[in-house]
């Protein structure tokens, strides 16, 4: 029988921005690469037209680079909880970064003081029921000792602890 941890041991829910950052990092996607996926949406909403082209430069090259950098800054603001998004912008994020929309929405609601239970996501990588990690050929599960940790992150923590334990046996 698995004994649950006492409530005082449960970590506070992570912020919505931290959740997005953890999911982006777990997917191996940089802010700049995520920003590139926004270009069609950004162009359609007129952001591209707000950038001026310096005299003597190609209208597409430097302007496109500046646009990607501006979108990367906007995404960083999401991860720093300086802004929250929904609708089409959140769908664009989901097209690049695998995350659970309900978990994000719940974290935003919690941030605004709505009394909800926190979403079931791993405190380390942010994976959940619909966004499980795949390690060693199979999907992760929930840790038997910590309900806020997936088995893939539990293994990583155990390996990190084992790597830092000094040998005490005599090697002679």
Coordinates of N, CA, C and O in Angstrom, one line a residue:
X1 N 0.8 -1.2 0.0 CA 0.0 0.0 0.0 C 0.9 1.3 0.0 O 1.8 1.4 0.8
X2 N 0.6 2.1 -0.9 CA 1.4 3.4 -1.0 C 0.8 4.4 -0.1 O -0.4 4.6 -0.1
X3 N 1.7 5.0 0.8 CA 1.2 6.0 1.7 C 1.4 7.3 1.1 O 2.5 7.7 0.6
X4 N 0.4 8.2 1.0 CA 0.6 9.5 0.4 C 1.4 10.4 1.4 O 1.5 10.2 2.6
X5 N 2.1 11.4 0.8 CA 2.8 12.3 1.5 C 1.9 13.2 2.3 O 0.7 13.5 1.9
X6 N 2.3 13.7 3.5 CA 1.4 14.6 4.2 C 1.2 15.9 3.4 O 2.2 16.3 2.7
X7 N 0.1 16.6 3.5 CA -0.2 17.8 2.7 C 0.9 18.8 2.8 O 1.2 19.6 1.9
X8 N 1.5 19.0 4.0 CA 2.5 20.0 4.1 C 3.8 19.8 3.3 O 4.6 20.7 3.1
X9 N 4.0 18.5 2.8 CA 5.1 18.2 2.0 C 4.9 18.5 0.5 O 5.8 18.7 -0.3
X10 N 3.6 18.7 0.1 CA 3.3 18.9 -1.3 C 3.8 20.3 -1.7 O 3.7 21.3 -0.9
X11 N 4.5 20.4 -2.8 CA 5.0 21.7 -3.2 C 3.8 22.6 -3.7 O 2.8 22.1 -4.1
X12 N 4.1 23.9 -3.6 CA 3.1 24.8 -4.2 C 3.0 24.6 -5.7 O 4.0 24.3 -6.3
X13 N 1.9 24.9 -6.3 CA 1.8 24.7 -7.7 C 2.8 25.6 -8.4 O 3.0 26.8 -8.0
X14 N 3.4 25.2 -9.5 CA 4.3 26.0 -10.3 C 3.5 27.1 -11.0 O 2.3 27.0 -11.1
X15 N 4.1 28.1 -11.4 CA 3.5 29.2 -12.1 C 3.2 28.8 -13.5 O 3.8 27.8 -14.0
X16 N 2.2 29.4 -14.2 CA 2.0 29.1 -15.6 C 3.2 29.2 -16.5 O 3.5 28.4 -17.4
X17 N 4.0 30.3 -16.3 CA 5.2 30.5 -17.1 C 6.2 29.4 -16.8 O 6.9 29.0 -17.8
X18 N 6.4 29.0 -15.6 CA 7.3 28.0 -15.3 C 6.9 26.7 -16.0 O 7.7 25.9 -16.5
X19 N 5.6 26.4 -16.0 CA 5.1 25.2 -16.6 C 5.4 25.2 -18.1 O 6.0 24.3 -18.7
X20 N 5.2 26.4 -18.8 CA 5.5 26.5 -20.2 C 7.0 26.3 -20.4 O 7.4 25.6 -21.4
X21 N 7.9 26.9 -19.6 CA 9.3 26.8 -19.7 C 9.7 25.3 -19.6 O 10.5 24.8 -20.4
X22 N 9.2 24.7 -18.6 CA 9.6 23.3 -18.3 C 9.2 22.4 -19.5 O 9.9 21.5 -19.9
X23 N 8.0 22.6 -20.1 CA 7.6 21.8 -21.2 C 8.4 22.1 -22.5 O 8.7 21.3 -23.2
X24 N 8.8 23.4 -22.6 CA 9.6 23.8 -23.8 C 11.0 23.1 -23.7 O 11.5 22.6 -24.6
X25 N 11.6 23.2 -22.5 CA 12.9 22.6 -22.3 C 12.8 21.1 -22.4 O 13.7 20.5 -23.0
X26 N 11.7 20.5 -21.9 CA 11.6 19.0 -22.1 C 11.5 18.6 -23.5 O 12.0 17.5 -23.9
X27 N 10.9 19.5 -24.4 CA 10.8 19.2 -25.8 C 12.1 19.6 -26.5 O 12.3 19.3 -27.7
X28 N 13.1 20.2 -25.8 CA 14.3 20.6 -26.5 C 14.2 21.7 -27.5 O 14.9 21.8 -28.5
X29 N 13.3 22.6 -27.2 CA 13.0 23.7 -28.1 C 13.5 25.0 -27.5 O 13.2 25.3 -26.3
X30 N 14.3 25.8 -28.2 CA 14.8 27.1 -27.7 C 13.7 28.1 -27.9 O 12.7 27.9 -28.7
X31 N 13.8 29.3 -27.2 CA 12.9 30.3 -27.4 C 12.9 30.8 -28.8 O 11.8 31.1 -29.4
X32 N 14.0 30.9 -29.5 CA 14.1 31.4 -30.9 C 13.4 30.4 -31.8 O 12.7 30.8 -32.7
X33 N 13.6 29.1 -31.6 CA 12.9 28.1 -32.5 C 11.4 28.2 -32.3 O 10.6 28.1 -33.2
X34 N 11.0 28.3 -31.0 CA 9.5 28.5 -30.8 C 9.0 29.7 -31.4 O 7.9 29.7 -32.0
X35 N 9.8 30.8 -31.4 CA 9.4 32.1 -32.0 C 9.2 31.9 -33.5 O 8.2 32.5 -34.1
X36 N 10.0 31.1 -34.2 CA 9.9 30.9 -35.6 C 8.5 30.3 -36.0 O 7.9 30.7 -37.0
X37 N 8.0 29.4 -35.1 CA 6.7 28.8 -35.4 C 5.5 29.9 -35.3 O 4.5 29.6 -35.8
X38 N 5.8 31.0 -34.7 CA 4.8 32.0 -34.6 C 4.7 33.0 -35.8 O 3.8 33.8 -35.9
X39 N 5.7 32.9 -36.7 CA 5.8 33.9 -37.7 C 4.5 34.0 -38.6 O 4.1 35.1 -38.8
X40 N 3.9 32.9 -39.0 CA 2.7 33.1 -39.8 C 1.6 33.8 -39.0 O 0.9 34.7 -39.5
X41 N 1.4 33.5 -37.7 CA 0.4 34.1 -36.9 C 0.8 35.6 -36.7 O -0.1 36.5 -36.7
X42 N 2.0 35.9 -36.4 CA 2.5 37.2 -36.1 C 2.3 38.1 -37.4 O 1.8 39.2 -37.3
X43 N 2.7 37.5 -38.5 CA 2.5 38.3 -39.8 C 1.1 38.6 -40.0 O 0.7 39.7 -40.4
X44 N 0.2 37.6 -39.8 CA -1.2 37.8 -40.0 C -1.9 38.8 -39.1 O -2.9 39.4 -39.4
X45 N -1.2 39.1 -37.9 CA -1.8 40.0 -37.0 C -1.1 41.4 -37.1 O -1.3 42.3 -36.3
X46 N -0.3 41.6 -38.1 CA 0.3 42.9 -38.4 C 1.6 43.3 -37.7 O 2.1 44.4 -37.8
X47 N 2.1 42.4 -36.8 CA 3.4 42.7 -36.2 C 4.5 42.9 -37.2 O 5.3 43.8 -37.0
X48 N 4.5 42.1 -38.3 CA 5.6 42.3 -39.2 C 5.6 43.6 -39.9 O 6.6 44.2 -40.2
X49 N 4.4 44.2 -40.1 CA 4.3 45.5 -40.7 C 4.8 46.7 -39.8 O 5.0 47.8 -40.3
X50 N 4.9 46.4 -38.5 CA 5.3 47.5 -37.6 C 6.8 47.6 -37.5 O 7.3 48.6 -37.0
X51 N 7.5 46.7 -38.1 CA 9.0 46.8 -38.2 C 9.4 47.5 -39.4 O 9.0 47.2 -40.5
X52 N 10.2 48.5 -39.3 CA 10.7 49.2 -40.4 C 12.0 48.5 -41.0 O 12.7 47.9 -40.2
X53 N 12.2 48.6 -42.2 CA 13.4 48.1 -42.8 C 14.5 49.2 -42.9 O 14.2 50.2 -43.5
X54 N 15.7 48.9 -42.4 CA 16.7 49.9 -42.4 C 17.1 50.2 -43.9 O 17.0 49.3 -44.7
X55 N 17.5 51.5 -44.2 CA 17.8 51.8 -45.6 C 19.0 50.9 -46.1 O 19.9 50.7 -45.3
X56 N 18.9 50.5 -47.3 CA 20.0 49.7 -47.9 C 20.0 48.2 -47.5 O 20.9 47.5 -47.8
X57 N 19.0 47.8 -46.8 CA 19.0 46.3 -46.4 C 17.8 45.6 -47.0 O 16.8 46.3 -47.5
X58 N 17.9 44.3 -47.1 CA 16.8 43.5 -47.6 C 15.6 43.6 -46.7 O 15.7 43.6 -45.5
X59 N 14.4 43.8 -47.3 CA 13.2 43.9 -46.5 C 12.9 42.6 -45.7 O 12.2 42.6 -44.7
X60 N 13.4 41.5 -46.1 CA 13.1 40.2 -45.5 C 14.1 39.8 -44.4 O 13.7 39.3 -43.4
X61 N 15.4 39.8 -44.7 CA 16.4 39.3 -43.9 C 16.5 39.9 -42.5 O 16.0 39.2 -41.5
X62 N 17.0 41.1 -42.3 CA 17.1 41.7 -41.0 C 15.8 41.8 -40.3 O 15.6 41.7 -39.1
X63 N 14.8 42.2 -41.0 CA 13.4 42.4 -40.5 C 12.9 41.1 -39.9 O 12.3 41.0 -38.8
X64 N 13.1 40.0 -40.6 CA 12.7 38.7 -40.1 C 13.4 38.3 -38.9 O 12.8 37.8 -37.9
X65 N 14.7 38.5 -38.8 CA 15.5 38.2 -37.6 C 15.0 39.0 -36.4 O 14.8 38.5 -35.3
X66 N 14.8 40.3 -36.7 CA 14.2 41.2 -35.6 C 12.9 40.7 -35.1 O 12.6 40.7 -33.9
X67 N 12.1 40.3 -36.0 CA 10.7 39.8 -35.7 C 10.8 38.5 -34.8 O 10.2 38.4 -33.8
X68 N 11.7 37.6 -35.2 CA 11.9 36.3 -34.4 C 12.4 36.7 -33.0 O 11.9 36.2 -32.0
X69 N 13.3 37.7 -32.9 CA 13.8 38.1 -31.6 C 12.7 38.7 -30.8 O 12.7 38.5 -29.6
X70 N 11.9 39.5 -31.4 CA 10.8 40.2 -30.7 C 9.8 39.1 -30.2 O 9.3 39.2 -29.0
X71 N 9.5 38.1 -31.0 CA 8.6 37.1 -30.5 C 9.2 36.2 -29.4 O 8.6 35.8 -28.5
X72 N 10.5 36.0 -29.5 CA 11.3 35.3 -28.5 C 11.2 36.0 -27.2 O 11.0 35.4 -26.1
X73 N 11.3 37.4 -27.2 CA 11.1 38.2 -26.0 C 9.7 38.0 -25.4 O 9.5 37.9 -24.2
X74 N 8.7 38.1 -26.3 CA 7.3 37.9 -25.9 C 7.1 36.5 -25.2 O 6.5 36.4 -24.2
X75 N 7.7 35.5 -25.8 CA 7.6 34.1 -25.2 C 8.3 34.1 -23.9 O 7.9 33.5 -22.9
X76 N 9.5 34.8 -23.8 CA 10.2 34.8 -22.5 C 9.3 35.5 -21.4 O 9.3 35.2 -20.3
X77 N 8.6 36.5 -21.8 CA 7.7 37.2 -20.9 C 6.6 36.3 -20.4 O 6.1 36.3 -19.3
X78 N 6.1 35.4 -21.3 CA 5.1 34.3 -20.9 C 5.8 33.5 -19.8 O 5.1 33.2 -18.8
X79 N 7.0 33.0 -20.1 CA 7.7 32.2 -19.1 C 8.0 32.9 -17.8 O 8.2 32.2 -16.8
X80 N 8.1 34.2 -17.8 CA 8.4 35.0 -16.6 C 7.1 35.4 -15.9 O 7.2 36.2 -15.0
X81 N 6.0 35.0 -16.4 CA 4.7 35.3 -15.9 C 4.4 36.8 -16.0 O 3.6 37.3 -15.1
X82 N 5.0 37.5 -16.9 CA 4.7 38.9 -17.2 C 3.4 39.1 -18.0 O 2.9 40.2 -18.1
X83 N 3.0 38.0 -18.6 CA 1.7 38.0 -19.4 C 1.2 36.5 -19.5 O 1.9 35.6 -19.2
X84 N -0.1 36.4 -19.7 CA -0.8 35.1 -19.9 C -1.5 35.2 -21.2 O -1.9 36.3 -21.7
X85 N -1.7 34.1 -21.8 CA -2.4 34.0 -23.1 C -3.4 33.0 -23.1 O -3.5 32.1 -22.3
X86 N -4.3 33.1 -24.1 CA -5.3 32.1 -24.4 C -5.6 32.1 -25.8 O -5.0 32.8 -26.6
X87 N -6.6 31.4 -26.2 CA -7.1 31.4 -27.6 C -6.0 31.0 -28.6 O -5.3 30.0 -28.5
X88 N -6.0 31.8 -29.7 CA -5.1 31.5 -30.8 C -3.6 31.5 -30.4 O -2.9 30.6 -30.9
X89 N -3.2 32.4 -29.6 CA -1.8 32.4 -29.2 C -1.4 31.2 -28.5 O -0.4 30.6 -28.7
X90 N -2.3 30.7 -27.6 CA -2.0 29.5 -26.8 C -2.0 28.3 -27.8 O -1.2 27.4 -27.6
X91 N -2.9 28.3 -28.8 CA -2.9 27.2 -29.7 C -1.5 27.2 -30.5 O -1.0 26.1 -30.8
X92 N -1.0 28.4 -30.8 CA 0.3 28.5 -31.5 C 1.4 27.9 -30.6 O 2.3 27.2 -31.1
X93 N 1.4 28.2 -29.3 CA 2.4 27.6 -28.4 C 2.2 26.1 -28.4 O 3.2 25.4 -28.5
X94 N 1.0 25.6 -28.4 CA 0.8 24.2 -28.3 C 1.3 23.5 -29.6 O 1.6 22.3 -29.6
X95 N 1.3 24.2 -30.7 CA 1.8 23.6 -31.9 C 3.3 23.4 -31.9 O 3.8 22.6 -32.8
X96 N 4.0 24.0 -31.0 CA 5.5 23.9 -30.9 C 5.9 23.2 -29.7 O 6.9 22.4 -29.7
X97 N 5.2 23.4 -28.6 CA 5.6 22.9 -27.3 C 4.5 22.0 -26.8 O 3.4 22.5 -26.6
X98 N 4.8 20.7 -26.6 CA 3.7 19.8 -26.1 C 3.4 20.1 -24.6 O 4.2 20.0 -23.7
X99 N 2.2 20.6 -24.4 CA 1.8 20.9 -23.0 C 0.3 20.7 -23.0 O -0.4 20.5 -24.0
X100 N -0.3 20.6 -21.8 CA -1.7 20.4 -21.6 C -2.4 21.7 -21.3 O -2.1 22.4 -20.3
X101 N -3.3 22.1 -22.2 CA -4.0 23.4 -22.1 C -4.7 23.5 -20.8 O -4.7 24.5 -20.1
X102 N -5.4 22.4 -20.4 CA -6.1 22.5 -19.1 C -5.2 22.7 -17.9 O -5.5 23.5 -17.0
X103 N -4.0 22.1 -18.0 CA -3.1 22.4 -16.9 C -2.6 23.8 -16.9 O -2.6 24.5 -15.8
X104 N -2.4 24.4 -18.0 CA -2.0 25.8 -18.1 C -3.1 26.7 -17.6 O -2.9 27.6 -16.8
X105 N -4.3 26.5 -18.1 CA -5.5 27.3 -17.7 C -5.7 27.2 -16.2 O -6.0 28.2 -15.5
X106 N -5.5 26.0 -15.6 CA -5.7 25.8 -14.2 C -4.6 26.6 -13.4 O -4.9 27.2 -12.4
X107 N -3.4 26.5 -13.9 CA -2.3 27.3 -13.2 C -2.6 28.8 -13.3 O -2.3 29.5 -12.3
X108 N -3.1 29.3 -14.4 CA -3.4 30.7 -14.5 C -4.5 31.0 -13.5 O -4.5 32.0 -12.7
X109 N -5.6 30.2 -13.4 CA -6.7 30.4 -12.5 C -6.2 30.4 -11.0 O -6.5 31.3 -10.2
X110 N -5.3 29.5 -10.7 CA -4.7 29.4 -9.4 C -3.9 30.7 -9.1 O -3.9 31.2 -8.0
X111 N -3.2 31.2 -10.1 CA -2.4 32.4 -9.9 C -3.3 33.6 -9.6 O -2.9 34.5 -8.9
X112 N -4.5 33.6 -10.1 CA -5.5 34.6 -9.8 C -6.4 34.4 -8.6 O -7.3 35.1 -8.3
X113 N -6.0 33.3 -7.8 CA -6.7 33.1 -6.6 C -8.0 32.2 -6.7 O -8.7 32.1 -5.7
X114 N -8.2 31.6 -7.8 CA -9.4 30.7 -7.9 C -9.1 29.4 -7.1 O -8.0 28.9 -7.2
X115 N -10.0 29.0 -6.3 CA -9.8 27.8 -5.5 C -10.1 26.5 -6.3 O -11.2 26.1 -6.4
X116 N -9.0 26.0 -6.8 CA -9.0 24.7 -7.6 C -7.9 23.8 -7.1 O -6.9 24.3 -6.7
X117 N -8.1 22.5 -7.3 CA -6.9 21.7 -7.1 C -5.9 21.9 -8.2 O -6.2 22.1 -9.3
X118 N -4.6 21.8 -7.8 CA -3.6 22.0 -8.9 C -3.6 20.8 -9.9 O -4.1 19.7 -9.6
X119 N -3.2 21.1 -11.1 CA -3.2 20.0 -12.1 C -2.2 18.9 -11.8 O -1.2 19.1 -11.0
X120 N -2.4 17.8 -12.3 CA -1.5 16.6 -12.1 C -0.4 16.7 -13.1 O -0.5 16.2 -14.2
X121 N 0.7 17.4 -12.7 CA 1.9 17.5 -13.5 C 3.1 17.3 -12.7 O 3.1 17.5 -11.5
X122 N 4.1 16.8 -13.4 CA 5.4 16.6 -12.7 C 6.1 17.9 -12.3 O 6.1 18.8 -13.1
X123 N 6.5 18.0 -11.1 CA 7.2 19.2 -10.6 C 8.5 19.5 -11.2 O 9.0 20.6 -11.2
X124 N 9.1 18.5 -11.9 CA 10.4 18.7 -12.5 C 10.3 19.0 -14.0 O 10.9 19.9 -14.5
X125 N 9.5 18.2 -14.7 CA 9.5 18.4 -16.2 C 8.2 18.9 -16.7 O 8.0 19.3 -17.8
X126 N 7.1 18.9 -15.8 CA 5.8 19.4 -16.2 C 5.0 18.4 -17.0 O 3.9 18.8 -17.5
X127 N 5.5 17.2 -17.2 CA 4.7 16.3 -18.0 C 3.4 15.9 -17.2 O 3.3 16.2 -16.0
X128 N 2.4 15.4 -17.9 CA 1.1 15.1 -17.3 C 0.6 13.8 -18.0 O 1.2 13.2 -18.7
X129 N -0.7 13.6 -17.8 CA -1.4 12.4 -18.3 C -1.3 12.4 -19.8 O -1.0 11.4 -20.5
X130 N -1.5 13.6 -20.5 CA -1.5 13.6 -21.9 C -0.2 13.9 -22.5 O 0.0 13.9 -23.7
X131 N 0.8 14.3 -21.7 CA 2.1 14.7 -22.2 C 3.2 13.9 -21.5 O 4.2 14.5 -20.9
X132 N 3.1 12.6 -21.4 CA 4.0 11.7 -20.7 C 5.4 11.8 -21.3 O 5.5 11.9 -22.5
X133 N 6.4 11.6 -20.5 CA 7.8 11.5 -21.0 C 8.0 10.1 -21.5 O 7.3 9.2 -21.1
X134 N 8.9 10.0 -22.5 CA 9.2 8.7 -23.0 C 10.7 8.4 -22.7 O 11.5 9.1 -23.2
X135 N 10.9 7.5 -21.9 CA 12.3 7.1 -21.5 C 12.4 5.6 -21.6 O 11.5 4.9 -21.2
X136 N 13.5 5.1 -22.1 CA 13.8 3.7 -22.2 C 12.7 2.9 -22.9 O 12.3 1.8 -22.5
X137 N 12.1 3.6 -23.9 CA 11.1 2.9 -24.7 C 9.7 2.8 -24.2 O 8.8 2.2 -24.8
X138 N 9.4 3.5 -23.1 CA 8.0 3.5 -22.6 C 7.7 4.8 -21.9 O 8.6 5.6 -21.5
X139 N 6.4 5.1 -21.8 CA 6.0 6.3 -21.2 C 6.2 6.3 -19.6 O 6.1 5.2 -19.0
X140 N 6.4 7.4 -19.1 CA 6.6 7.5 -17.6 C 5.2 7.3 -16.9 O 4.2 7.3 -17.6
X141 N 5.3 7.1 -15.6 CA 4.1 7.0 -14.8 C 4.4 7.9 -13.6 O 5.4 8.6 -13.5
X142 N 3.4 7.9 -12.6 CA 3.6 8.7 -11.4 C 4.5 7.9 -10.4 O 4.3 6.7 -10.3
X143 N 5.3 8.6 -9.8 CA 6.2 8.0 -8.7 C 5.3 7.4 -7.6 O 4.3 7.9 -7.3
X144 N 5.8 6.3 -7.1 CA 5.0 5.6 -6.0 C 5.3 6.4 -4.7 O 4.5 6.2 -3.7
X145 N 6.3 7.1 -4.6 CA 6.6 7.8 -3.3 C 6.3 9.3 -3.3 O 6.2 9.9 -2.3
X146 N 6.2 9.9 -4.5 CA 5.9 11.3 -4.6 C 4.9 11.6 -5.7 O 5.2 11.4 -6.9
X147 N 3.7 11.9 -5.4 CA 2.6 12.1 -6.4 C 2.9 13.3 -7.3 O 2.1 13.5 -8.3
X148 N 3.9 14.1 -7.1 CA 4.2 15.2 -8.0 C 5.4 15.0 -8.8 O 6.1 16.0 -9.2
X149 N 5.8 13.8 -9.0 CA 7.0 13.5 -9.7 C 6.8 12.3 -10.6 O 6.2 11.3 -10.2
X150 N 7.2 12.4 -11.9 CA 7.1 11.3 -12.8 C 8.2 10.3 -12.6 O 9.3 10.6 -12.0
X151 N 8.1 9.1 -13.1 CA 9.1 8.1 -12.9 C 10.4 8.4 -13.6 O 11.5 8.1 -13.2
X152 N 10.3 9.1 -14.8 CA 11.5 9.4 -15.5 C 12.3 10.4 -14.7 O 13.5 10.3 -14.6
X153 N 11.7 11.4 -14.1 CA 12.4 12.4 -13.3 C 12.9 11.8 -12.0 O 13.9 12.2 -11.5
X154 N 12.1 10.9 -11.5 CA 12.5 10.1 -10.2 C 13.8 9.4 -10.5 O 14.7 9.4 -9.7
X155 N 13.9 8.7 -11.7 CA 15.1 8.0 -12.0 C 16.3 9.0 -12.2 O 17.4 8.7 -11.7
X156 N 16.1 10.1 -12.8 CA 17.1 11.1 -13.0 C 17.6 11.6 -11.6 O 18.8 11.8 -11.4
X157 N 16.7 11.9 -10.7 CA 17.1 12.3 -9.4 C 17.9 11.2 -8.7 O 18.9 11.5 -8.0
X158 N 17.5 10.0 -8.8 CA 18.2 8.9 -8.1 C 19.6 8.7 -8.7 O 20.6 8.5 -8.0
X159 N 19.7 8.9 -10.1 CA 21.0 8.8 -10.7 C 21.9 10.0 -10.3 O 23.1 9.8 -10.1
X160 N 21.4 11.1 -10.1 CA 22.1 12.3 -9.7 C 22.6 12.1 -8.3 O 23.8 12.4 -8.0
X161 N 21.8 11.6 -7.4 CA 22.2 11.3 -6.0 C 23.3 10.3 -6.0 O 24.3 10.4 -5.3
X162 N 23.1 9.2 -6.8 CA 24.1 8.1 -6.8 C 25.4 8.6 -7.4 O 26.5 8.2 -6.9
X163 N 25.4 9.5 -8.3 CA 26.6 10.0 -8.9 C 27.4 10.9 -7.9 O 28.6 11.0 -8.0
X164 N 26.7 11.5 -7.0 CA 27.4 12.4 -6.0 C 27.7 11.7 -4.7 O 28.3 12.3 -3.8
X165 N 27.4 10.4 -4.6 CA 27.8 9.7 -3.4 C 29.2 9.2 -3.5 O 29.6 8.5 -4.4
X166 N 30.0 9.6 -2.5 CA 31.4 9.1 -2.6 C 31.5 7.7 -2.3 O 30.8 7.1 -1.5
X167 N 32.5 7.0 -2.9 CA 32.7 5.6 -2.6 C 33.3 5.4 -1.3 O 34.3 6.1 -0.9
X168 N 32.8 4.5 -0.5 CA 33.4 4.2 0.8 C 34.1 2.9 0.9 O 34.8 2.6 1.8
X169 N 33.9 2.1 -0.1 CA 34.5 0.7 -0.1 C 36.0 0.9 -0.5 O 36.4 1.8 -1.2
X170 N 36.8 0.0 0.1 CA 38.3 0.0 -0.1 C 38.5 -0.6 -1.5 O 38.1 -1.7 -1.8
X171 N 39.1 0.2 -2.4 CA 39.3 -0.2 -3.8 C 40.6 -1.1 -3.9 O 40.9 -1.5 -5.0
X172 N 41.3 -1.4 -2.9 CA 42.6 -2.2 -3.0 C 42.3 -3.6 -3.1 O 41.4 -4.2 -3.0

